[in-house]
Each structure stands twice: as C-alpha cells, then as structure tokens.
Coordinates of C-alpha atoms in Angstrom, one line a residue:
M1 CA 0.0 -0.1 0.2
P2 CA 1.7 3.6 -1.1
S3 CA 2.4 5.4 1.6
W4 CA -0.3 8.2 0.7
I5 CA -2.8 6.7 1.1
G6 CA -1.6 5.5 4.8
A7 CA -2.5 9.3 5.8
V8 CA -5.3 9.9 4.4
I9 CA -7.7 6.3 6.2
L10 CA -5.7 7.3 9.7
P11 CA -8.1 11.1 9.3
L12 CA -10.7 9.6 8.0
S13 CA -10.7 6.6 10.2
G14 CA -10.7 9.5 12.9
L15 CA -13.3 11.3 11.6
L16 CA -15.5 9.0 10.9
L17 CA -15.3 8.1 15.4
S18 CA -16.0 11.2 15.7
L19 CA -19.2 11.0 14.3
P20 CA -21.6 9.1 16.0
A21 CA -20.4 11.6 19.2
R22 CA -21.3 14.5 17.4
A23 CA -24.5 12.7 15.9
D24 CA -25.7 12.6 19.4
V25 CA -25.2 15.6 21.0
K26 CA -26.7 17.3 17.6
A27 CA -29.9 14.7 18.1
R28 CA -30.5 15.9 21.1
S29 CA -33.7 16.1 22.5
C30 CA -35.6 19.8 23.4
G31 CA -39.2 17.5 24.7
E32 CA -37.9 19.1 28.0
V33 CA -37.7 22.4 27.0
R34 CA -40.1 23.3 24.7
Q35 CA -42.7 21.9 27.6
A36 CA -40.8 24.5 30.1
Y37 CA -41.3 27.1 27.0
G38 CA -44.7 26.3 25.8
A39 CA -45.5 26.9 29.8
K40 CA -44.8 30.1 28.9
G41 CA -47.3 31.0 27.5
F42 CA -45.2 30.6 24.3
S43 CA -46.3 29.3 20.7
L44 CA -44.2 25.9 19.8
A45 CA -43.4 27.0 16.8
D46 CA -40.6 29.1 17.1
I47 CA -38.4 26.0 19.2
P48 CA -37.1 23.1 17.8
Y49 CA -37.3 19.8 18.2
Q50 CA -33.9 18.7 18.5
E51 CA -30.7 20.8 19.2
I52 CA -29.4 22.9 16.8
A53 CA -25.7 25.4 16.4
G54 CA -26.3 28.2 18.8
E55 CA -24.3 30.7 16.8
H56 CA -26.7 32.6 16.0
L57 CA -27.5 33.1 20.1
R58 CA -26.4 36.6 21.3
I59 CA -26.1 36.5 25.3
C60 CA -25.9 32.6 26.0
P61 CA -23.2 30.8 24.8
Q62 CA -22.3 29.9 21.0
E63 CA -22.8 26.1 21.7
Y64 CA -25.4 23.5 21.0
T65 CA -29.2 24.6 21.7
C66 CA -32.2 24.3 22.5
C67 CA -32.6 28.4 21.1
T68 CA -33.5 30.1 17.8
T69 CA -33.6 34.0 17.7
E70 CA -37.4 34.1 18.3
M71 CA -37.1 32.6 21.6
E72 CA -33.6 34.2 22.7
D73 CA -35.9 37.3 22.1
K74 CA -38.8 36.6 23.8
L75 CA -37.6 35.6 26.9
S76 CA -35.1 38.1 26.8
Q77 CA -38.0 40.0 27.3
Q78 CA -39.4 37.9 29.6
S79 CA -37.0 38.0 32.3
K80 CA -37.2 41.7 31.9
L81 CA -40.8 41.6 32.7
E82 CA -40.7 38.9 35.7
F83 CA -37.3 41.0 37.6
E84 CA -39.8 44.0 37.0
N85 CA -42.5 42.1 39.1
L86 CA -40.2 40.8 41.5
V87 CA -38.9 43.8 42.2
E88 CA -42.2 45.4 42.7
E89 CA -43.7 41.9 44.3
T90 CA -40.5 42.3 47.0
S91 CA -41.3 45.8 47.6
H92 CA -44.6 45.2 48.6
F93 CA -44.3 45.9 52.1
V94 CA -42.2 48.9 52.5
R95 CA -45.1 50.2 50.1
T96 CA -48.2 49.1 51.4
T97 CA -47.2 50.0 54.8
F98 CA -47.2 53.6 53.4
V99 CA -49.7 53.7 52.3
S100 CA -52.3 52.3 54.5
R101 CA -50.6 54.0 57.5
H102 CA -51.0 57.1 55.8
K103 CA -54.2 56.9 55.2
K104 CA -55.7 55.6 58.6
F105 CA -53.4 59.1 60.2
D106 CA -54.4 61.1 57.2
E107 CA -58.7 59.3 59.1
F108 CA -58.0 59.9 61.5
F109 CA -56.6 63.1 61.9
R110 CA -59.6 64.7 60.4
E111 CA -62.1 63.0 62.2
L112 CA -59.8 64.0 65.3
L113 CA -60.6 67.5 64.2
E114 CA -64.0 67.4 63.4
N115 CA -65.1 66.0 66.4
A116 CA -63.4 68.7 68.2
E117 CA -64.8 70.7 66.5
K118 CA -68.8 69.1 67.2
S119 CA -68.1 69.2 70.6
L120 CA -67.5 72.7 71.2
N121 CA -70.4 73.5 69.0
D122 CA -72.7 71.8 71.1
M123 CA -71.4 72.2 74.4
F124 CA -71.7 76.3 73.3
V125 CA -74.9 75.8 72.3
R126 CA -76.5 74.1 75.3
T127 CA -74.1 76.9 78.0
Y128 CA -74.7 80.1 75.8
G129 CA -77.8 79.8 73.3
M130 CA -77.9 82.2 71.3
L131 CA -75.3 84.5 72.5
Y132 CA -72.6 81.6 71.5
M133 CA -74.7 81.6 67.2
Q134 CA -74.5 84.8 66.8
N135 CA -70.5 84.3 67.3
S136 CA -70.1 81.4 65.6
E137 CA -67.6 81.7 63.1
V138 CA -65.2 83.1 65.3
F139 CA -65.0 79.8 66.5
Q140 CA -65.8 77.9 63.1
D141 CA -62.9 80.1 61.1
L142 CA -60.8 78.3 64.2
F143 CA -61.6 75.3 62.9
T144 CA -61.1 75.8 59.1
E145 CA -57.9 77.6 59.8
L146 CA -56.1 74.3 61.5
K147 CA -57.6 72.7 59.1
R148 CA -56.5 74.1 56.4
Y149 CA -52.8 74.5 57.7
Y150 CA -52.7 70.6 57.8
T151 CA -53.2 69.8 54.7
G152 CA -50.6 72.0 53.7
G153 CA -52.3 75.5 53.6
N154 CA -49.6 78.9 54.1
V155 CA -51.5 79.5 57.4
N156 CA -48.6 80.6 60.4
L157 CA -50.0 78.6 64.1
E158 CA -49.1 81.3 66.1
E159 CA -50.0 84.4 64.0
M160 CA -53.6 83.1 63.5
L161 CA -54.5 82.0 67.1
N162 CA -53.3 85.6 68.3
D163 CA -55.8 86.8 65.7
F164 CA -58.9 84.4 66.9
W165 CA -58.2 85.4 70.7
A166 CA -57.9 89.2 69.7
R167 CA -61.3 88.5 67.6
L168 CA -63.0 86.7 71.0
L169 CA -61.6 89.6 73.1
E170 CA -63.4 92.4 70.8
R171 CA -66.3 89.8 71.0
M172 CA -66.8 89.2 74.3
F173 CA -65.5 92.6 75.2
Q174 CA -69.2 94.3 73.3
L175 CA -70.6 91.7 75.3
I176 CA -69.8 92.2 78.5
N177 CA -70.4 96.1 77.9
P178 CA -73.6 96.3 76.4
Q179 CA -74.2 99.3 76.9
Y180 CA -71.2 101.5 74.6
H181 CA -71.6 101.0 71.1
F182 CA -67.9 100.5 69.4
S183 CA -66.8 101.6 66.8
E184 CA -64.5 99.3 64.1
D185 CA -61.0 101.5 64.9
Y186 CA -62.0 101.3 68.9
L187 CA -62.5 97.1 68.6
E188 CA -59.5 97.0 66.5
C189 CA -57.4 99.5 69.6
V190 CA -59.3 97.2 71.6
S191 CA -56.7 94.2 69.9
K192 CA -54.2 95.3 70.4
Y193 CA -54.3 95.2 74.7
T194 CA -55.1 91.5 74.4
D195 CA -51.0 90.5 75.1
Q196 CA -51.4 93.7 77.7
L197 CA -54.4 93.0 79.4
K198 CA -54.0 89.2 79.2
P199 CA -58.0 88.7 79.2
F200 CA -58.4 85.3 79.0
G201 CA -55.6 84.0 82.0
D202 CA -52.8 81.8 80.6
V203 CA -55.1 80.1 78.7
P204 CA -53.8 81.1 75.5
R205 CA -50.5 80.8 75.9
K206 CA -50.3 77.4 77.1
L207 CA -53.2 76.6 73.9
K208 CA -50.5 78.2 71.7
I209 CA -48.0 75.7 72.4
Q210 CA -49.8 72.8 72.8
V211 CA -51.2 73.4 69.3
T212 CA -48.4 74.7 67.5
R213 CA -46.4 72.1 69.0
A214 CA -48.5 69.2 68.2
F215 CA -49.7 70.1 64.6
I216 CA -46.2 71.0 63.2
A217 CA -44.9 67.1 64.8
A218 CA -48.6 65.9 62.6
R219 CA -48.6 67.7 59.6
T220 CA -44.9 67.0 59.4
F221 CA -45.9 63.5 59.8
V222 CA -48.8 63.2 58.0
Q223 CA -46.6 64.7 54.9
G224 CA -43.0 62.3 55.8
L225 CA -45.4 59.4 55.3
T226 CA -46.5 60.4 51.4
V227 CA -43.3 61.8 51.2
G228 CA -42.4 57.9 51.7
R229 CA -45.2 56.4 50.3
E230 CA -45.0 58.6 47.0
V231 CA -40.5 57.6 47.0
A232 CA -41.7 53.7 48.1
N233 CA -44.4 53.2 44.8
R234 CA -42.1 55.1 42.2
V235 CA -38.9 53.4 43.3
S236 CA -40.6 49.9 43.0
K237 CA -40.7 50.4 39.2
V238 CA -37.9 49.8 37.7
S239 CA -36.4 50.1 34.6
P240 CA -33.9 47.7 33.8
T241 CA -31.0 48.6 31.4
P242 CA -29.8 46.9 28.4
G243 CA -27.1 45.7 30.3
C244 CA -28.9 44.2 33.3
I245 CA -31.5 42.9 30.6
R246 CA -28.8 40.9 28.8
A247 CA -27.4 40.3 32.4
L248 CA -31.3 38.7 33.0
M249 CA -31.1 36.6 30.1
K250 CA -28.4 34.8 30.9
M251 CA -29.7 33.7 34.3
L252 CA -33.0 32.9 33.9
Y253 CA -33.5 31.6 30.7
C254 CA -30.0 30.5 28.9
P255 CA -30.7 27.0 31.3
Y256 CA -33.1 26.9 28.5
C257 CA -31.4 27.3 26.2
R258 CA -28.1 24.5 27.7
G259 CA -31.4 21.8 27.2
L260 CA -31.2 22.3 31.3
P261 CA -35.3 24.3 31.9
A262 CA -35.6 22.8 35.4
V263 CA -31.9 24.2 37.1
R264 CA -32.1 27.1 38.2
P265 CA -29.3 30.4 39.3
C266 CA -26.7 29.6 41.7
N267 CA -27.7 32.7 44.7
N268 CA -24.3 34.4 45.0
Y269 CA -24.8 34.0 40.4
C270 CA -28.3 35.9 41.4
L271 CA -27.1 38.5 44.4
N272 CA -24.0 39.4 41.7
V273 CA -27.1 40.6 38.8
M274 CA -29.3 41.6 41.2
K275 CA -26.8 43.9 43.3
G276 CA -26.0 44.8 39.6
C277 CA -29.3 45.7 38.4
L278 CA -30.4 47.7 41.0
A279 CA -27.2 49.4 42.0
N280 CA -28.8 53.1 42.3
Q281 CA -31.7 51.8 44.3
A282 CA -29.1 50.3 47.1
D283 CA -27.9 54.0 46.6
L284 CA -31.3 55.6 48.5
D285 CA -30.8 53.4 51.7
T286 CA -29.0 55.9 52.6
E287 CA -31.0 58.6 52.9
W288 CA -33.9 56.7 53.1
N289 CA -32.1 55.6 57.2
L290 CA -32.0 59.6 57.9
F291 CA -35.5 60.1 56.8
I292 CA -36.8 57.1 58.6
D293 CA -35.2 57.3 61.8
A294 CA -36.6 61.6 61.8
M295 CA -39.8 59.7 61.3
L296 CA -39.2 57.7 64.2
L297 CA -38.4 61.0 66.0
V298 CA -41.7 63.3 64.9
A299 CA -42.8 60.1 66.6
E300 CA -42.3 60.4 70.0
R301 CA -43.6 63.8 69.5
L302 CA -46.5 62.5 68.8
E303 CA -46.7 60.2 71.7
G304 CA -45.1 63.0 74.7
P305 CA -46.6 65.7 75.6
F306 CA -47.6 67.4 72.6
N307 CA -50.3 64.6 71.3
I308 CA -52.3 66.3 69.2
E309 CA -55.5 64.2 70.7
S310 CA -54.8 65.5 74.2
V311 CA -54.0 68.3 72.7
M312 CA -57.8 68.2 70.1
D313 CA -60.2 66.7 72.7
P314 CA -60.5 69.2 75.2
I315 CA -60.2 72.7 73.6
D316 CA -63.8 73.5 74.0
V317 CA -63.4 73.0 77.9
K318 CA -60.0 75.2 77.7
I319 CA -61.4 77.9 75.3
S320 CA -64.4 77.7 78.1
E321 CA -62.4 77.6 80.9
A322 CA -60.3 81.8 78.9
I323 CA -63.2 82.7 78.1
M324 CA -64.1 82.5 82.8
N325 CA -61.3 84.4 83.0
M326 CA -62.0 87.3 80.8
Q327 CA -66.1 86.9 83.1
E328 CA -64.6 87.2 86.2
N329 CA -61.5 90.1 85.4
S330 CA -63.9 91.8 83.0
M331 CA -64.2 95.1 84.8
Q332 CA -60.0 95.6 85.6
V333 CA -59.6 94.6 81.5
S334 CA -62.6 97.5 80.4
A335 CA -61.4 100.1 82.9
K336 CA -57.7 99.3 81.6
V337 CA -58.9 99.0 77.7
F338 CA -61.0 103.1 78.8
Q339 CA -58.1 104.8 79.9
G340 CA -55.7 103.5 76.8
C341 CA -58.2 103.7 74.2
G342 CA -60.7 106.3 75.5
Q343 CA -64.3 106.5 76.8
P344 CA -66.8 104.7 74.1
K345 CA -69.3 106.7 73.4
P346 CA -73.1 105.0 75.1
A347 CA -75.2 102.8 72.8
P348 CA -78.6 104.1 71.5
A349 CA -80.8 101.9 73.5
L350 CA -79.6 100.9 76.8
R351 CA -79.2 97.0 77.7
S352 CA -78.6 95.6 81.2
A353 CA -74.8 95.6 81.8
R354 CA -75.4 92.3 83.7
S355 CA -77.1 90.4 81.0
A356 CA -75.2 89.0 79.1
P357 CA -72.6 88.5 81.7
E358 CA -74.5 86.4 83.2
N359 CA -74.9 83.6 80.0
F360 CA -70.9 83.0 80.4
N361 CA -71.3 81.4 84.3
T362 CA -71.0 77.6 83.7
R363 CA -67.9 76.4 84.6
F364 CA -67.2 73.2 83.0
R365 CA -64.7 70.2 84.6
P366 CA -61.9 69.0 82.1
Y367 CA -62.1 65.4 80.9
N368 CA -62.0 62.4 82.8
P369 CA -59.2 60.9 80.7
E370 CA -61.1 57.0 81.2
E371 CA -64.3 59.1 80.4
R372 CA -62.6 60.0 77.3
P373 CA -63.5 57.5 74.0
T374 CA -61.6 55.9 71.5
T375 CA -61.7 58.9 69.2
A376 CA -61.1 59.1 65.0
A377 CA -60.9 56.5 62.7
G378 CA -62.1 53.4 65.6
T379 CA -57.9 54.3 67.5
S380 CA -56.2 56.1 69.7
L381 CA -53.5 58.0 68.8
D382 CA -51.6 56.2 71.2
R383 CA -52.6 53.0 69.4
L384 CA -51.8 53.8 66.0
V385 CA -48.3 55.7 66.2
T386 CA -46.9 52.4 67.9
D387 CA -48.1 50.8 65.1
I388 CA -47.0 52.9 62.9
K389 CA -43.4 52.9 64.3
E390 CA -43.3 49.1 64.1
K391 CA -44.1 49.0 60.9
L392 CA -41.2 52.0 60.0
K393 CA -39.0 50.2 62.2
L394 CA -39.4 46.8 59.7
S395 CA -38.7 48.8 56.5
K396 CA -35.6 50.7 56.6
K397 CA -32.4 49.0 54.3
V398 CA -35.5 48.2 52.0
W399 CA -33.9 49.1 49.3
S400 CA -30.1 47.2 49.7
A401 CA -32.0 44.2 51.1
L402 CA -33.9 44.0 48.0
P403 CA -31.1 41.7 46.6
Y404 CA -31.3 39.0 49.3
A405 CA -35.1 39.2 49.2
I406 CA -35.7 38.0 45.9
C407 CA -32.1 35.8 45.5
K408 CA -33.8 34.2 49.1
D409 CA -37.1 33.1 46.9
E410 CA -36.8 29.6 46.0
R411 CA -38.9 30.3 42.7
V412 CA -35.9 32.2 41.7
T413 CA -32.9 30.6 42.7
A414 CA -31.1 27.5 43.4
G415 CA -31.0 28.4 47.3
T416 CA -27.9 28.1 49.5
S417 CA -27.8 24.8 50.1
N418 CA -27.9 23.3 46.3
E419 CA -24.4 25.7 45.6
E420 CA -23.1 22.5 43.0
E421 CA -25.7 21.9 41.6
C422 CA -27.5 25.5 40.0
W423 CA -26.8 27.2 37.0
N424 CA -23.4 29.6 37.0
G425 CA -24.1 31.5 33.9
H426 CA -22.7 29.1 31.4
S427 CA -23.0 25.2 33.5
K428 CA -24.5 23.4 35.7
A429 CA -22.3 23.9 38.0
R430 CA -21.1 26.2 41.2
Y431 CA -20.4 29.5 41.1
L432 CA -16.6 30.3 41.8
P433 CA -17.2 34.7 41.8
E434 CA -17.4 37.0 44.7
I435 CA -20.3 38.5 45.9
M436 CA -19.7 42.5 45.3
N437 CA -20.8 44.9 48.0
D438 CA -24.5 47.3 48.1
G439 CA -24.2 50.1 45.4
L440 CA -22.8 51.6 42.4
T441 CA -19.4 52.4 42.9
N442 CA -19.0 48.6 44.0
Q443 CA -20.2 47.6 40.8
I444 CA -17.1 48.9 38.7
N445 CA -15.7 45.0 38.6
N446 CA -19.8 43.1 38.8
P447 CA -18.3 40.0 36.9
E448 CA -22.4 39.4 35.3
V449 CA -24.1 43.0 34.5
D450 CA -22.2 46.1 32.2
V451 CA -22.6 48.6 35.4
D452 CA -21.7 52.4 34.0
I453 CA -20.8 53.8 37.5
T454 CA -19.7 57.0 36.1
R455 CA -23.6 57.5 35.8
P456 CA -25.7 57.8 38.3
D457 CA -29.4 56.9 37.8
T458 CA -31.5 60.8 37.2
F459 CA -34.8 59.8 38.8
I460 CA -33.2 58.1 42.0
R461 CA -31.2 60.9 42.2
Q462 CA -34.1 62.8 42.7
Q463 CA -36.0 60.8 45.1
I464 CA -32.9 61.4 47.4
M465 CA -33.2 64.5 47.1
A466 CA -37.0 64.1 47.8
L467 CA -36.1 62.4 50.8
R468 CA -33.4 64.5 52.5
V469 CA -35.5 67.9 51.9
M470 CA -37.8 65.7 54.3
T471 CA -36.3 64.6 56.3
N472 CA -35.2 68.3 57.0
K473 CA -38.8 69.3 57.6
L474 CA -39.0 66.4 60.1
K475 CA -35.9 67.6 62.7
N476 CA -37.3 71.4 62.4
A477 CA -40.6 69.5 63.5
Y478 CA -39.0 67.6 66.1
N479 CA -37.1 70.9 68.0
G480 CA -40.6 72.5 67.4
N481 CA -40.2 74.5 64.1
D482 CA -42.1 75.1 61.2
V483 CA -41.1 74.6 57.6
N484 CA -42.5 76.1 54.6
F485 CA -43.7 73.4 52.9
Q486 CA -44.3 73.1 49.1
D487 CA -46.6 71.5 47.4
T488 CA -46.3 67.3 48.2
S489 CA -46.3 66.5 44.4
D490 CA -43.2 68.5 44.0
E491 CA -40.9 67.6 46.6
S492 CA -41.5 63.4 45.8
S493 CA -40.6 64.2 42.5
G494 CA -37.3 65.9 43.2
S495 CA -38.7 68.6 41.1
G496 CA -39.5 71.5 44.2
S497 CA -36.4 73.5 45.0
G498 CA -33.4 72.1 45.1
S499 CA -33.4 69.4 43.1
G500 CA -31.3 71.1 40.3
C501 CA -28.3 70.7 42.8
M502 CA -26.1 67.3 43.1
D503 CA -26.7 66.1 46.0
D504 CA -24.4 67.9 48.1
V505 CA -23.6 70.8 46.0
C506 CA -25.9 73.2 46.8
P507 CA -27.8 74.0 50.2
T508 CA -32.2 73.6 49.9
E509 CA -34.8 76.8 51.1
F510 CA -35.3 74.6 53.6
E511 CA -31.6 74.6 55.2
F512 CA -32.2 78.2 55.6
V513 CA -36.0 79.0 55.9
T514 CA -37.6 78.3 58.9
T515 CA -40.8 79.8 60.1
E516 CA -40.1 79.2 64.7
A517 CA -43.1 77.4 66.2
P518 CA -43.1 78.9 69.7
A519 CA -40.6 76.6 70.9
V520 CA -41.1 77.9 74.4
D521 CA -40.7 75.6 77.3
P522 CA -44.3 74.3 78.9
D523 CA -43.3 75.5 82.3
R524 CA -41.9 78.7 80.9
R525 CA -43.9 81.5 82.3
E526 CA -42.4 84.8 80.0
E527 CA -43.9 86.2 76.9
D528 CA -41.1 87.1 74.1
S529 CA -41.7 91.0 73.8
S530 CA -42.3 91.4 69.6
A531 CA -39.2 93.1 70.1
A532 CA -37.4 90.6 70.2
G533 CA -39.1 88.0 68.0
L534 CA -38.6 90.7 65.1
G535 CA -34.5 91.1 66.3
H536 CA -34.6 86.9 65.7
S537 CA -36.0 87.2 62.7
L538 CA -34.2 90.0 61.2
L539 CA -30.8 88.2 62.3
S540 CA -32.0 85.1 60.7
W541 CA -32.9 87.2 57.1
S542 CA -29.4 88.8 57.8
L543 CA -27.4 85.5 58.6
V544 CA -29.2 84.2 54.9
C545 CA -28.0 87.1 52.6
M546 CA -24.5 86.3 54.2
L547 CA -24.8 82.6 53.3
L548 CA -26.1 83.3 50.1
A549 CA -23.4 86.4 49.2
L550 CA -20.3 84.2 50.6
Q551 CA -22.1 81.6 48.2
R552 CA -21.2 83.6 45.4
L553 CA -18.2 85.2 46.2
C554 CA -17.1 81.3 46.3
R555 CA -18.4 80.2 43.0

C-alpha cells in the first residue's frame, strides 16, 4: 500500500469515529425545554425538536442549543418582565406600609378635628345659646384654619391663634359692655391690648404652645408618610438597563437554551446580577434610613406632651375656661381698655349691663382620661403611632436588602444548600466569583452586569433629594420649628426647590428658612416681646443673606 493512502485513511478513520459522538450531541432532544417554554405561554412553533448549532445566539453560550433567535428575544423580554414584577412584589411590604398608614393617620386626624369642632359647638350652644350662635363664625374660622394648615395651606399657626384670641376679645368686650357703642377703630385698639391685659388668663399662651407643637408634628408626620409612599412607589417601578436585561436573560433563561430548564441559578450568581441591576436603588438606602430615623423622632413628639389627641379633645373646655377668666376680670379689663383707648360712646338703646355676662357663668370640668372615647378612625393616637413606628422600623435598609430578598425566593434560585447543582451562567456547576458590595460605585468589577458607574440614575437621585428635603423638615418639626411647605407632589418627584442641585453641591431653601413656632418650654412663664421676635427674624434673614452672598463669592 502506498504511503499516501495510509496518510489519508488514518485521518478519515478518526473522522468516522468522531461522527457518532457529534450526531448524538446534535440529536439531543429539546422535549423538556419545549414543555417548559410552552408553560410560559409561548408558541411551540419557535422551538426545535432537537438541538441546533448556536452561532446565532447573542446572549447565551454559542454552543449546541434548543433556542432559536426568536426564542432568545422572547425569553429576554420575559426575564425583564419577571425582574420588574419581582422588585415590585418584594417591595410590596414597604409600599403598603406607607399607603395604609398614611390613609389611617390622615383619616384619624381629620376625624379628630371634626370631633373637636362638633364637641365645642355642642357645648357652647348648650351653654351660651344665642350669644354663641351669633358669634360662632369666630370658632368656625379657628377650625377652618387648623384644617387648612394640616392639609398644607400657607397658615402661620402663631399669628392665626393670636388673631383668634384678638377677635374673641373684641366680641367678648362688646358683650360685657353692652351699654356702649364701639367703632371698628375702637375694637382694633382693644385687640392691641390682648397680650398686655391677658384677659383670658394663661390659657392662650399654653394652648398656643400645645397647638403649634402638636400640629407641626402631625402635619410634618403625615407629609413624611406621603413622601415615603411616593418614593417607595416610584423606586419599586424599575427600568432595567440593556446590560441588566442581558444579565437577567443569561441567568434566568440561558439554562433553557442549554437544555436545562429545571436548573435554577446559583444563589451568589443571582446576588451579583441583582446588585448590578439594583445598584442605584441601593444608593437610596442611606438617605432612606435617615428619613426613617427622623420619622421615628417625630413619632415620639406625637406620643409625648404635644399629643394632638390630648390637645384637641378638651379644646372646648380650655376655650370655655378662657371665657370664664375674661368674665371674672371683666371690670379690670374694661377699665384698662377705657384708660388706653378712651371712653367709648354710649349705645343708642341702653340694655342691662348685667344681662349678657350672666350667660357666661357655667364652669366645666375637664374630661377624665378614662372617660375620653376612642375617637377617630376607631383607634387612639397612641395605638396608631405605636403601630406605625413598628412598621417603619421594619422598612429600614429595604433597598439594599432587595437583592437578598429576591435571591432568597425559591422560585428564582437553587438556594444556598444546592451550590454544586445550580446554573452559574455557563453550566451546571458551583459559582466561583466573589459577591459584590452594595451600591453603584462597587459594581465597577461586577462580573455579571455591565454597569456604568459614572452615570448615576437621575430618577433615583431625585428621590434621594426628596427624602433629604423631607428629613430636614422632620428634624425641624422635632425641634418645634415649622418649615415652609411646598406642594407634596413636587417634593416627592424631586422637582421641588433644590432638585437641580447634585446631592451635596448646594443647599436647599429648607436648610435656611424656617418659621419658628413658639419653642417655649411648657413651664416657662415669660412671653417673648414682639421686639425680640422681630430682632430674631431680622438676624435670621441677615444670616441667610450673608450665606447666599458668600456662596456667590465662592463661585
């Protein structure tokens, strides 16, 4: 036999020996994959009966496969949809916490105000009769303004309460001096003596402190629940990047293409994919945790001495007590007003000076705490706040915990106990790469997801800013300071004041301008003079101007 024949036969024999093996690989059935693919609701027309060459695949390994190009595209979209649903489902607890607790707190507060107004109206109609009904708009306006403040209206509580007592003094002064006629100018002079004469005793001062602190805390708290709700709703609706979608497809459905539809991803593999896909969400965690801490601080105020329920329930008794003080001191008050404002003119038709005051001679005992009903929304403020606090504590670190919560789901991964029999992105074997840390900057070496760490998600940064603004408000409310509120939708979307600034580059208006509520200790007796208050306001404004000027110079 010539030598060249042997040279040809030997390679041919090797080729013939290898053909049955290649034929076996090519002929491997796609039956399991067809069944799993059909169970997802896809048409079986897309899928071959036996494995085919995989050069057409763009995401999965280009080896013999059960996937066509159409299948890879559909499964890629399916992986995106399932990921979005998983994030929304996993964040369901925190979203429902804020939605349900906001609804409950808001319902409670509104009903509390309605009950307090009704209680006052019933008591005063019963006690003062026609005299009250003729002057009831003074009290109605008080509750209207309190409701307007709570719902975000531009109401200065301190000025509004001062105005209420001034108006009440004008009305009362006319009732205890029916023998005189008082012009508008004269009554305006009377109202100027409210602080000096203290005709209602110490009730206005105490009530001002209690109402302002309680309403600041309550309004800010419900605003916080609103912002938390909006941020949670927005962040839970993710839009995965192309790099994330590729990684999701590779993790969830490339096992289908390899003929291994029952093999689920390794737990650590899942964690790296989720940490890459949810890197921006994890960056929300720091500001979210500060926000939750601030909410818990204000909750303490709601439970403490400025409990809105303990302030509003007996408000009718407190105002009635003030009226009693006015009646007892009527002669001294009138004499001092006549001295300061001049002798008024006699009324055209004289009436008995004693007839009206006799309608104001009933005293009322305060409510006994044991007798006070469980008021609004079928609960008490203490029970409501305790429940909200427990739920808030559970929602801390929720965004950095999302990858762990998703990968813990047995529908997604093989679990930590099955590390050898899981999909590692290439085959059924252990996953070896290390797990990445949380946050965007830590994804620079993520082996599974292509993450651009130089471009933070603008949408997530807007939510961070919304939380930062709200946290600042909550801290001010805890200290008894009222911050100028904007529309809630602007804050939570990040389009409010300051949202154009990158995180710490420039301060927001809320870091400078606050309207001080009377941050007076309950035991303190002295009143701040108006001159001191004006000086404080001018000093605060001067500091703001100086800071803004320095900021411009620094640029």
